[in-house]
Amino acid sequence: MRKISINTSHPYDVLIQRGGLAKCGEYISEVTGSRRAAIITDDVVEKLHLQTALDSMKAAGFECSVFVFPNGEQSKCLETLGRIYDFLCESNITRSDIIVALGGGVVGDITGFAAATYLRGVEFIQIPTTLLSQVDSSVGGKTAIDIAGGKNLVGSFKQPALVICDSDILKTLKPETLAEGMGECIKYGMIRDEKLFELMESHCLENVDGIMDEMVYKCVDIKRQVVENDEFDKGERMILNFGHTIGHALEGWHNYKDYAHGAGVAAGMCIITDRLAPQLSERLKKCCEAYKLPTGTDIPMSELLPFCSKDKKNEAKNINYIICNEIGRGEIVKVPFDEFCRLMEG
Ligand code: GLY
């Protein structure tokens, strides 16, 4: 087993282990004195992995109640959150019990927010079941729901008590869902680690399982460094947004439907690199293509730029964008929004 200790205001470990789900009860019992747990998952993960988690929790002496909601971003809303609060209340979950998020980013984000707010805070565990949630959303304590005004607009920082990443789980993912996670992994290589990038560019979607544990470890370790330096997202953490400025715009243009976040990140990285660091363009695009990720878009920039101005990371009139002039060296650049438009349209 590989372990990464995250030294934030509330320290915790990320465990990376094949078969870790079947041992989750044992691991969770080491971080809580309670033997009562509320497991929150979605109806896709329920069919694939809930029983394994329940068997392990039961073997470790936990009494579990389970809440299942429909899979998909549309569930990350106030209505589901209200139902989760009611479920926690009906299950008599107290502040000393534990909440387990078993699923991808949607499950982790909404469960984390419920855990941050129910009874003013209950400890929670992340068991991420997608590559994207293993390398990104389950680590670092960002929790949120979506409202009519936009994605992730209501949330809080709440670090989990433990994260369990089981790469065997990823074998059940559809290729396009696995590819989506690769968008974030390629981002980590681009912003911080050329060796990680080389590892990924020498593999492809069909054989990535062979490097999965190494890759997840390196990505989580980069996230650890960034989050430890800037837990509350005031500066350095923005580096994780490489590819996201245009990526979010692509998602927004598609109404957050039928356009995956990781695909947006890949296209966003390629588009900004094409314009501002063309010397790296070919290598980055080749790597994205190896994981069947988009490397651009047909949507005119003039239609995407209005979505960039709505990004949460922007200050009035200015925009922070990320650029890599060398692989492994991301930089945050702050410019007036008009100048960003000129750069991207040029
Ligand atoms: N997903 C980006 C962050 O955690 O800051």
Coordinates of C-alpha atoms and ligand atoms in Angstrom, one line a residue:
M1 CA 0.0 0.0 0.0
R2 CA 1.1 3.5 -0.7
K3 CA 0.2 6.3 1.7
I4 CA 0.3 10.1 1.3
S5 CA -0.2 12.1 4.4
I6 CA -1.8 15.5 3.8
N7 CA -0.8 18.1 6.3
T8 CA -3.7 20.5 6.2
S9 CA -5.5 22.2 9.1
H10 CA -7.1 18.8 9.6
P11 CA -4.4 16.2 8.6
Y12 CA -5.4 12.9 6.9
D13 CA -4.0 10.1 4.8
V14 CA -4.7 9.1 1.2
L15 CA -4.3 5.3 0.9
I16 CA -3.6 4.0 -2.6
Q17 CA -4.1 0.3 -2.8
R18 CA -5.6 -2.2 -5.2
G19 CA -8.4 -4.1 -3.4
G20 CA -8.6 -1.3 -0.9
L21 CA -12.4 -1.1 -1.1
A22 CA -12.7 -4.6 0.3
K23 CA -10.7 -3.5 3.3
C24 CA -12.4 -0.1 3.8
G25 CA -14.0 -1.1 7.1
E26 CA -10.6 -2.0 8.6
Y27 CA -9.1 1.3 7.4
I28 CA -12.0 3.4 8.5
S29 CA -12.1 1.8 11.9
E30 CA -8.6 3.2 12.4
V31 CA -9.8 6.9 12.1
T32 CA -13.0 6.8 14.1
G33 CA -14.0 5.5 17.5
S34 CA -17.7 5.2 16.3
R35 CA -19.1 2.0 14.8
R36 CA -22.0 3.8 13.1
A37 CA -21.7 5.0 9.5
A38 CA -23.8 6.6 6.9
I39 CA -22.8 5.6 3.4
I40 CA -23.9 7.9 0.5
T41 CA -23.6 6.8 -3.0
D42 CA -25.3 6.9 -6.4
D43 CA -27.4 4.3 -8.2
V44 CA -24.6 3.3 -10.7
V45 CA -21.9 2.8 -8.0
E46 CA -24.5 1.1 -5.8
K47 CA -24.7 -1.8 -8.2
L48 CA -21.0 -2.1 -8.7
H49 CA -19.4 -1.5 -5.3
L50 CA -21.8 -1.0 -2.5
Q51 CA -22.0 -4.6 -1.4
T52 CA -18.2 -4.9 -1.2
A53 CA -18.1 -1.8 1.0
L54 CA -20.9 -3.0 3.2
D55 CA -19.4 -6.4 3.7
S56 CA -16.1 -4.8 4.8
M57 CA -17.8 -2.3 7.1
K58 CA -19.9 -5.0 8.7
A59 CA -16.8 -7.2 9.2
A60 CA -15.2 -4.3 11.0
G61 CA -18.2 -4.0 13.3
F62 CA -19.9 -1.0 11.7
E63 CA -23.7 -0.6 11.6
C64 CA -24.4 1.2 8.3
S65 CA -27.3 3.1 6.8
V66 CA -27.2 3.8 3.1
F67 CA -28.6 6.7 1.0
V68 CA -28.6 6.3 -2.8
F69 CA -29.4 9.1 -5.3
P70 CA -29.5 9.1 -9.1
N71 CA -26.1 9.2 -10.8
G72 CA -25.2 12.5 -12.5
E73 CA -24.4 16.2 -12.1
Q74 CA -28.1 17.1 -11.9
S75 CA -28.2 15.4 -8.5
K76 CA -25.6 17.8 -7.0
C77 CA -28.4 20.2 -6.0
L78 CA -30.2 21.6 -3.0
E79 CA -33.0 19.0 -3.3
T80 CA -30.6 16.0 -3.0
L81 CA -28.8 17.8 -0.2
G82 CA -32.1 18.2 1.7
R83 CA -32.8 14.6 1.3
I84 CA -29.3 13.7 2.6
Y85 CA -29.9 15.8 5.7
D86 CA -33.3 14.1 6.3
F87 CA -31.6 10.7 5.8
L88 CA -28.8 11.6 8.3
C89 CA -31.4 12.7 10.8
E90 CA -33.5 9.6 10.4
S91 CA -30.4 7.4 10.8
N92 CA -29.6 9.2 14.1
I93 CA -26.1 10.1 12.9
T94 CA -24.4 12.1 15.6
R95 CA -21.3 14.3 15.5
S96 CA -19.1 11.4 16.6
D97 CA -20.3 9.0 13.8
I98 CA -18.9 8.9 10.3
I99 CA -20.2 9.6 6.8
V100 CA -18.8 7.8 3.9
A101 CA -18.8 9.2 0.3
L102 CA -18.7 6.2 -2.1
G103 CA -18.6 7.4 -5.7
G104 CA -17.2 9.9 -8.1
G105 CA -16.9 13.7 -7.9
V106 CA -20.6 14.4 -7.5
V107 CA -21.0 12.0 -4.6
G108 CA -17.8 13.3 -3.0
D109 CA -18.7 16.9 -3.4
I110 CA -22.3 16.8 -2.1
T111 CA -21.5 14.3 0.7
G112 CA -18.6 16.4 1.8
F113 CA -20.8 19.5 1.9
A114 CA -23.5 17.6 3.9
A115 CA -20.8 16.4 6.3
A116 CA -19.4 20.0 6.6
T117 CA -22.8 21.4 7.5
Y118 CA -24.9 18.6 9.2
L119 CA -24.7 19.2 13.0
R120 CA -22.1 21.9 12.1
G121 CA -19.7 19.1 11.0
V122 CA -19.4 15.4 11.0
E123 CA -16.2 13.5 10.0
F124 CA -16.3 12.0 6.5
I125 CA -14.4 9.5 4.4
Q126 CA -13.9 9.7 0.7
I127 CA -13.8 6.4 -1.4
P128 CA -13.5 7.8 -4.9
T129 CA -14.6 5.5 -7.6
T130 CA -13.5 7.4 -10.7
L131 CA -9.9 8.4 -11.8
L132 CA -10.9 12.0 -11.8
S133 CA -12.2 11.9 -8.2
Q134 CA -9.1 9.9 -7.0
V135 CA -6.6 12.4 -8.4
D136 CA -8.5 15.5 -7.8
S137 CA -11.9 16.1 -6.2
S138 CA -11.5 13.7 -3.2
V139 CA -8.3 15.3 -2.0
G140 CA -8.0 18.9 -0.8
G141 CA -11.3 19.5 1.0
K142 CA -13.4 21.4 -1.6
T143 CA -17.0 20.4 -1.2
A144 CA -20.0 22.0 -3.0
I145 CA -23.3 21.8 -4.7
D146 CA -24.6 23.5 -7.9
I147 CA -27.3 26.1 -7.9
A148 CA -29.2 27.8 -10.8
G149 CA -26.5 30.5 -11.0
G150 CA -23.7 28.0 -11.6
K151 CA -21.7 25.0 -10.7
N152 CA -20.1 24.6 -7.3
L153 CA -21.4 28.0 -6.2
V154 CA -22.4 26.9 -2.7
G155 CA -19.8 24.9 -0.7
S156 CA -17.2 24.9 2.0
F157 CA -13.7 23.6 2.8
K158 CA -14.0 20.4 4.7
Q159 CA -11.0 18.0 4.7
P160 CA -12.0 14.3 4.8
A161 CA -10.7 12.0 7.6
L162 CA -9.3 9.5 5.1
V163 CA -9.3 8.9 1.4
I164 CA -9.2 5.3 0.0
C165 CA -8.1 5.0 -3.7
D166 CA -8.5 1.5 -5.1
S167 CA -7.3 1.3 -8.7
D168 CA -9.0 -2.0 -9.3
I169 CA -12.3 -0.1 -9.1
L170 CA -11.2 1.9 -12.1
K171 CA -11.4 -1.3 -14.3
T172 CA -15.2 -1.0 -14.1
L173 CA -15.2 2.5 -15.7
K174 CA -16.3 3.2 -19.2
P175 CA -13.3 4.1 -21.4
E176 CA -14.6 7.7 -21.8
T177 CA -14.9 8.1 -18.0
L178 CA -11.3 6.8 -17.5
A179 CA -10.2 9.2 -20.3
E180 CA -11.9 12.1 -18.5
G181 CA -9.7 11.4 -15.4
M182 CA -6.6 11.4 -17.7
G183 CA -7.4 15.0 -18.6
E184 CA -6.6 15.9 -14.9
C185 CA -3.6 13.6 -14.8
I186 CA -2.0 15.1 -17.9
K187 CA -2.6 18.5 -16.2
Y188 CA -0.6 17.5 -13.2
G189 CA 2.3 16.4 -15.4
M190 CA 2.2 19.7 -17.3
I191 CA 2.1 22.0 -14.3
R192 CA 4.6 20.2 -12.0
D193 CA 6.3 17.0 -13.2
E194 CA 7.9 16.3 -16.6
K195 CA 8.7 12.7 -15.6
L196 CA 5.0 12.1 -14.8
F197 CA 4.2 13.6 -18.2
E198 CA 6.7 11.2 -19.9
L199 CA 5.2 8.2 -18.1
M200 CA 1.8 9.1 -19.5
E201 CA 3.0 10.0 -23.0
S202 CA 4.6 6.6 -23.3
H203 CA 1.3 4.8 -22.5
C204 CA -2.3 5.1 -23.8
L205 CA -5.8 4.5 -22.7
E206 CA -5.6 0.8 -23.5
N207 CA -2.6 0.1 -21.3
V208 CA -2.8 2.8 -18.6
D209 CA -3.8 0.3 -16.0
G210 CA -0.1 -0.8 -15.8
I211 CA 0.9 2.6 -14.5
M212 CA -2.2 3.4 -12.6
D213 CA -0.9 3.2 -9.0
E214 CA 2.3 5.1 -9.9
M215 CA 0.3 7.8 -11.7
V216 CA -2.4 8.2 -9.0
Y217 CA 0.4 8.4 -6.4
K218 CA 2.3 11.1 -8.3
C219 CA -0.9 13.2 -9.1
V220 CA -2.1 13.0 -5.5
D221 CA 1.3 14.0 -4.2
I222 CA 1.3 17.1 -6.4
K223 CA -2.1 17.9 -5.2
R224 CA -0.8 17.5 -1.6
Q225 CA 2.0 20.0 -2.2
V226 CA -0.3 22.6 -3.7
V227 CA -3.1 22.2 -1.0
E228 CA -0.6 22.2 1.9
N229 CA 0.7 25.5 0.6
D230 CA -2.7 27.1 -0.1
E231 CA -5.5 25.1 1.6
F232 CA -8.1 27.9 1.2
D233 CA -7.4 28.7 -2.4
K234 CA -6.0 32.2 -2.1
G235 CA -3.1 31.9 -4.6
E236 CA -1.0 28.9 -5.5
R237 CA -3.9 26.5 -5.6
M238 CA -5.0 28.3 -8.8
I239 CA -2.2 26.4 -10.6
L240 CA -4.6 23.4 -10.5
N241 CA -6.8 25.4 -12.9
F242 CA -4.5 24.8 -16.0
G243 CA -6.9 24.1 -18.8
H244 CA -9.9 24.9 -16.7
T245 CA -10.5 28.5 -17.9
I246 CA -11.4 27.4 -21.4
G247 CA -12.5 24.0 -20.1
H248 CA -15.2 25.5 -17.8
A249 CA -16.3 27.7 -20.8
L250 CA -16.7 24.6 -22.9
E251 CA -18.7 23.0 -20.2
G252 CA -20.8 26.1 -19.7
W253 CA -21.4 26.5 -23.5
H254 CA -22.8 22.9 -23.5
N255 CA -25.0 23.8 -20.5
Y256 CA -22.9 21.4 -18.3
K257 CA -24.5 18.5 -20.2
D258 CA -22.9 16.1 -22.7
Y259 CA -19.5 17.6 -22.2
A260 CA -17.2 16.0 -19.6
H261 CA -15.1 18.1 -17.3
G262 CA -11.9 16.2 -18.0
A263 CA -12.5 16.5 -21.8
G264 CA -12.9 20.3 -21.2
V265 CA -9.6 20.4 -19.3
A266 CA -7.8 18.6 -22.1
A267 CA -9.2 20.8 -24.8
G268 CA -8.6 23.9 -22.6
M269 CA -4.9 22.9 -22.0
C270 CA -4.4 22.4 -25.8
I271 CA -6.2 25.6 -26.8
I272 CA -4.2 27.9 -24.5
T273 CA -0.9 26.1 -25.2
D274 CA -1.6 26.4 -29.0
R275 CA -1.9 30.2 -28.6
L276 CA 0.6 31.0 -25.9
A277 CA 3.2 28.2 -25.8
P278 CA 3.1 26.7 -29.3
Q279 CA 6.5 25.0 -28.8
L280 CA 4.7 22.4 -26.5
S281 CA 1.6 22.1 -28.5
E282 CA 2.4 19.0 -30.5
R283 CA 3.6 17.0 -27.5
L284 CA 0.6 17.9 -25.4
K285 CA -1.9 17.1 -28.2
K286 CA -0.3 13.7 -28.9
C287 CA -0.5 12.8 -25.2
C288 CA -4.2 13.9 -25.1
E289 CA -4.9 11.9 -28.3
A290 CA -3.4 8.8 -26.8
Y291 CA -6.1 9.0 -24.1
K292 CA -8.9 9.8 -26.7
L293 CA -9.3 13.3 -25.3
P294 CA -10.2 16.4 -27.4
T295 CA -7.4 18.7 -28.4
G296 CA -9.5 21.7 -29.5
T297 CA -13.0 22.8 -30.4
D298 CA -15.0 24.1 -33.4
I299 CA -16.8 26.6 -31.2
P300 CA -15.6 30.1 -32.0
M301 CA -13.6 31.7 -29.2
S302 CA -15.9 34.7 -29.3
E303 CA -18.7 32.4 -28.0
L304 CA -16.5 30.8 -25.3
L305 CA -14.9 34.0 -23.8
P306 CA -18.1 35.3 -22.2
F307 CA -18.2 32.1 -20.1
C308 CA -14.6 32.7 -19.0
S309 CA -15.5 36.0 -17.4
K310 CA -17.9 34.1 -15.0
D311 CA -15.2 31.9 -13.5
K312 CA -15.1 32.0 -9.7
K313 CA -11.3 32.4 -9.8
N314 CA -11.5 35.8 -11.4
E315 CA -11.3 39.1 -9.7
A316 CA -13.2 42.1 -11.0
K317 CA -12.0 43.0 -14.5
N318 CA -8.9 40.7 -14.2
I319 CA -8.5 37.0 -15.1
N320 CA -6.0 34.5 -13.7
Y321 CA -5.0 32.0 -16.4
I322 CA -2.4 29.3 -16.2
I323 CA 0.3 28.7 -18.8
C324 CA 3.1 26.2 -19.0
N325 CA 6.1 27.4 -21.1
E326 CA 7.9 24.2 -20.2
I327 CA 6.5 20.9 -19.3
G328 CA 6.4 20.6 -15.5
R329 CA 6.4 24.4 -14.9
G330 CA 3.0 26.0 -14.6
E331 CA 2.6 29.7 -14.0
I332 CA -0.3 31.8 -12.8
V333 CA -0.7 34.9 -14.9
K334 CA -3.1 37.8 -14.0
V335 CA -4.2 40.1 -16.8
P336 CA -7.1 42.4 -17.5
F337 CA -9.9 40.3 -19.1
D338 CA -9.7 42.4 -22.3
E339 CA -6.1 41.4 -22.7
F340 CA -6.9 37.7 -22.2
C341 CA -9.6 38.0 -24.9
R342 CA -7.0 39.6 -27.3
L343 CA -4.5 36.8 -26.5
M344 CA -7.1 34.0 -27.1
E345 CA -8.6 35.5 -30.2
G346 CA -5.3 36.4 -31.8
Ligands
GLY1 N1 -10.0 20.9 -8.1 C1 -9.1 22.0 -7.9 C2 -8.8 22.2 -6.5 O1 -9.0 21.4 -5.6 O2 -8.4 23.3 -6.1

